mmCIF file of C-alpha atoms in Angstrom:
data_model
loop_
_atom_site.group_PDB
_atom_site.id
_atom_site.type_symbol
_atom_site.label_atom_id
_atom_site.label_comp_id
_atom_site.label_asym_id
_atom_site.label_seq_id
_atom_site.Cartn_x
_atom_site.Cartn_y
_atom_site.Cartn_z
ATOM 1 C CA UNK A 19 -96.023 -18.653 17.556
ATOM 2 C CA UNK A 20 -95.557 -21.694 20.163
ATOM 3 C CA UNK A 21 -95.175 -25.195 19.541
ATOM 4 C CA UNK A 22 -97.779 -26.583 20.455
ATOM 5 C CA UNK A 23 -100.870 -24.588 21.679
ATOM 6 C CA UNK A 24 -100.697 -24.251 25.646
ATOM 7 C CA UNK A 25 -102.448 -23.202 28.255
ATOM 8 C CA UNK A 26 -99.368 -23.018 31.050
ATOM 9 C CA UNK A 27 -98.700 -19.775 32.660
ATOM 10 C CA UNK A 28 -95.391 -20.598 33.564
ATOM 11 C CA UNK A 29 -94.123 -22.124 29.549
ATOM 12 C CA UNK A 30 -96.131 -18.826 27.951
ATOM 13 C CA UNK A 31 -94.419 -17.087 30.882
ATOM 14 C CA UNK A 32 -91.124 -18.157 29.758
ATOM 15 C CA UNK A 33 -91.523 -17.529 25.942
ATOM 16 C CA UNK A 34 -92.661 -13.780 26.987
ATOM 17 C CA UNK A 35 -89.350 -13.681 28.866
ATOM 18 C CA UNK A 36 -87.571 -14.807 25.605
ATOM 19 C CA UNK A 37 -89.356 -12.405 23.779
ATOM 20 C CA UNK A 38 -88.716 -9.371 25.837
ATOM 21 C CA UNK A 39 -84.668 -10.448 26.392
ATOM 22 C CA UNK A 40 -84.907 -10.255 22.585
ATOM 23 C CA UNK A 41 -86.586 -7.174 21.670
ATOM 24 C CA UNK A 42 -84.309 -5.527 24.499
ATOM 25 C CA UNK A 43 -81.119 -6.644 22.651
ATOM 26 C CA UNK A 44 -82.791 -5.219 19.302
ATOM 27 C CA UNK A 45 -83.518 -1.823 21.351
ATOM 28 C CA UNK A 46 -79.946 -1.512 22.577
ATOM 29 C CA UNK A 47 -78.610 -2.647 19.458
ATOM 30 C CA UNK A 48 -80.409 0.358 17.362
ATOM 31 C CA UNK A 49 -79.658 3.001 20.080
ATOM 32 C CA UNK A 50 -83.538 3.133 20.927
ATOM 33 C CA UNK A 51 -85.581 2.731 24.269
ATOM 34 C CA UNK A 52 -89.126 3.016 24.098
ATOM 35 C CA UNK A 53 -91.383 3.775 26.800
ATOM 36 C CA UNK A 54 -94.396 1.177 26.134
ATOM 37 C CA UNK A 55 -95.097 -2.144 25.453
ATOM 38 C CA UNK A 56 -97.974 -4.308 24.249
ATOM 39 C CA UNK A 57 -98.965 -8.008 24.455
ATOM 40 C CA UNK A 58 -101.213 -9.208 21.862
ATOM 41 C CA UNK A 59 -101.754 -12.983 22.936
ATOM 42 C CA UNK A 60 -104.144 -15.386 20.082
ATOM 43 C CA UNK A 61 -105.670 -17.953 21.377
ATOM 44 C CA UNK A 62 -106.624 -21.217 19.554
ATOM 45 C CA UNK A 63 -110.452 -20.379 19.006
ATOM 46 C CA UNK A 64 -108.992 -16.938 16.835
ATOM 47 C CA UNK A 65 -109.870 -14.288 20.058
ATOM 48 C CA UNK A 66 -107.198 -12.096 20.858
ATOM 49 C CA UNK A 67 -106.318 -10.297 23.999
ATOM 50 C CA UNK A 68 -103.702 -7.413 23.954
ATOM 51 C CA UNK A 69 -102.525 -5.253 27.013
ATOM 52 C CA UNK A 70 -100.075 -2.465 27.440
ATOM 53 C CA UNK A 71 -98.257 -1.135 29.763
ATOM 54 C CA UNK A 72 -96.031 2.459 30.253
ATOM 55 C CA UNK A 73 -93.060 3.884 31.516
ATOM 56 C CA UNK A 74 -92.492 7.614 32.027
ATOM 57 C CA UNK A 75 -88.655 6.838 31.345
ATOM 58 C CA UNK A 76 -87.769 4.669 28.153
ATOM 59 C CA UNK A 77 -86.077 1.628 29.193
ATOM 60 C CA UNK A 78 -84.019 -1.040 26.784
ATOM 61 C CA UNK A 79 -82.237 -2.903 29.515
ATOM 62 C CA UNK A 80 -83.510 -7.022 29.449
ATOM 63 C CA UNK A 81 -84.996 -6.406 33.399
ATOM 64 C CA UNK A 82 -86.789 -3.629 32.896
ATOM 65 C CA UNK A 83 -88.755 -4.669 29.259
ATOM 66 C CA UNK A 84 -89.265 -8.362 30.477
ATOM 67 C CA UNK A 85 -90.693 -6.301 33.913
ATOM 68 C CA UNK A 86 -93.602 -4.732 31.391
ATOM 69 C CA UNK A 87 -94.090 -7.364 29.457
ATOM 70 C CA UNK A 88 -94.645 -10.026 32.469
ATOM 71 C CA UNK A 89 -96.919 -7.184 33.685
ATOM 72 C CA UNK A 90 -98.983 -7.237 30.221
ATOM 73 C CA UNK A 91 -98.976 -10.973 30.364
ATOM 74 C CA UNK A 92 -100.740 -10.852 34.584
ATOM 75 C CA UNK A 93 -103.008 -8.529 33.076
ATOM 76 C CA UNK A 94 -103.932 -10.285 29.703
ATOM 77 C CA UNK A 95 -104.218 -13.643 31.720
ATOM 78 C CA UNK A 96 -107.930 -14.309 32.719
ATOM 79 C CA UNK A 97 -109.357 -16.929 29.683
ATOM 80 C CA UNK A 98 -108.389 -20.995 30.541
ATOM 81 C CA UNK A 99 -107.776 -21.483 26.689
ATOM 82 C CA UNK A 100 -105.445 -22.369 25.141
ATOM 83 C CA UNK A 101 -102.940 -19.934 23.307
ATOM 84 C CA UNK A 102 -101.572 -19.765 20.177
ATOM 85 C CA UNK A 103 -98.992 -17.300 19.888
ATOM 86 C CA UNK A 104 -97.709 -14.757 21.325
ATOM 87 C CA UNK A 105 -96.701 -11.188 20.173
ATOM 88 C CA UNK A 106 -94.836 -8.478 22.066
ATOM 89 C CA UNK A 107 -94.417 -4.950 20.497
ATOM 90 C CA UNK A 108 -92.352 -1.635 22.126
ATOM 91 C CA UNK A 109 -93.570 1.819 21.028
ATOM 92 C CA UNK A 110 -92.957 5.043 21.758
ATOM 93 C CA UNK A 111 -89.882 5.037 20.831
ATOM 94 C CA UNK A 112 -86.879 7.248 21.293
ATOM 95 C CA UNK A 113 -82.916 7.511 20.854
ATOM 96 C CA UNK A 114 -81.092 6.325 23.799
ATOM 97 C CA UNK A 115 -79.515 8.991 25.814
ATOM 98 C CA UNK A 116 -76.094 8.317 26.456
ATOM 99 C CA UNK A 117 -75.899 10.625 29.340
ATOM 100 C CA UNK A 118 -76.081 8.550 32.849
ATOM 101 C CA UNK A 119 -78.581 8.134 35.501
ATOM 102 C CA UNK A 120 -78.118 10.672 38.244
ATOM 103 C CA UNK A 121 -80.876 9.190 40.526
ATOM 104 C CA UNK A 122 -80.390 5.778 39.521
ATOM 105 C CA UNK A 123 -82.739 4.678 42.635
ATOM 106 C CA UNK A 124 -85.679 6.417 40.617
ATOM 107 C CA UNK A 125 -84.952 4.137 37.362
ATOM 108 C CA UNK A 126 -87.063 1.611 39.018
ATOM 109 C CA UNK A 127 -86.184 -1.599 40.763
ATOM 110 C CA UNK A 128 -85.752 -4.004 37.954
ATOM 111 C CA UNK A 129 -83.562 -1.512 36.001
ATOM 112 C CA UNK A 130 -80.473 -3.543 35.140
ATOM 113 C CA UNK A 131 -77.236 -1.286 35.992
ATOM 114 C CA UNK A 132 -75.274 -0.070 32.272
ATOM 115 C CA UNK A 133 -72.639 -1.566 33.024
ATOM 116 C CA UNK A 134 -74.073 -4.617 33.448
ATOM 117 C CA UNK A 135 -76.165 -4.992 30.711
ATOM 118 C CA UNK A 136 -73.075 -4.015 28.733
ATOM 119 C CA UNK A 137 -71.557 -7.213 30.409
ATOM 120 C CA UNK A 138 -74.149 -9.108 29.777
ATOM 121 C CA UNK A 139 -74.055 -8.429 25.713
ATOM 122 C CA UNK A 140 -70.843 -9.074 25.680
ATOM 123 C CA UNK A 141 -71.412 -12.488 27.268
ATOM 124 C CA UNK A 142 -74.278 -12.920 24.641
ATOM 125 C CA UNK A 143 -71.973 -11.729 21.742
ATOM 126 C CA UNK A 144 -69.218 -13.806 22.515
ATOM 127 C CA UNK A 145 -71.012 -17.033 23.596
ATOM 128 C CA UNK A 146 -74.432 -16.924 22.161
ATOM 129 C CA UNK A 147 -77.961 -15.770 23.136
ATOM 130 C CA UNK A 148 -78.677 -18.900 25.481
ATOM 131 C CA UNK A 149 -75.642 -18.280 27.321
ATOM 132 C CA UNK A 150 -76.789 -15.849 30.346
ATOM 133 C CA UNK A 151 -80.698 -15.936 30.833
ATOM 134 C CA UNK A 152 -83.427 -15.568 33.294
ATOM 135 C CA UNK A 153 -85.101 -18.350 35.430
ATOM 136 C CA UNK A 154 -88.016 -20.067 33.385
ATOM 137 C CA UNK A 155 -86.520 -18.797 30.301
ATOM 138 C CA UNK A 156 -87.986 -20.420 27.046
ATOM 139 C CA UNK A 157 -85.958 -21.204 23.602
ATOM 140 C CA UNK A 158 -87.325 -19.138 20.791
ATOM 141 C CA UNK A 159 -87.798 -21.398 17.588
#
């Protein structure tokens, strides 16, 4: 839920980024990966919009989940009405493979290398979730 109703794309994109980072962390902690992200927007007039994006290969890194989530937001951002809340859902879940990717360039341009994602997770566990953030990322309340 947004702190107050908002029609600022930058503010909502920052919130969606925060939700994506949190969701990706939960997926990694559970040893899961998702192949589809769905974003549901609820407007102040009571109407809703829902968009989804899929991948052929499952993902659980911050960058990949964020890219899918912001893609959903771009496609759903069609009204000039204030938003009341956002909901981010990951589905088509499967166990993360411990096997490394043979061709990392095919994984996608926004896929964070596993060693880097593990280092980011260690920093966040030690210093808090706000120690490393994407630009424009909003604080979750």
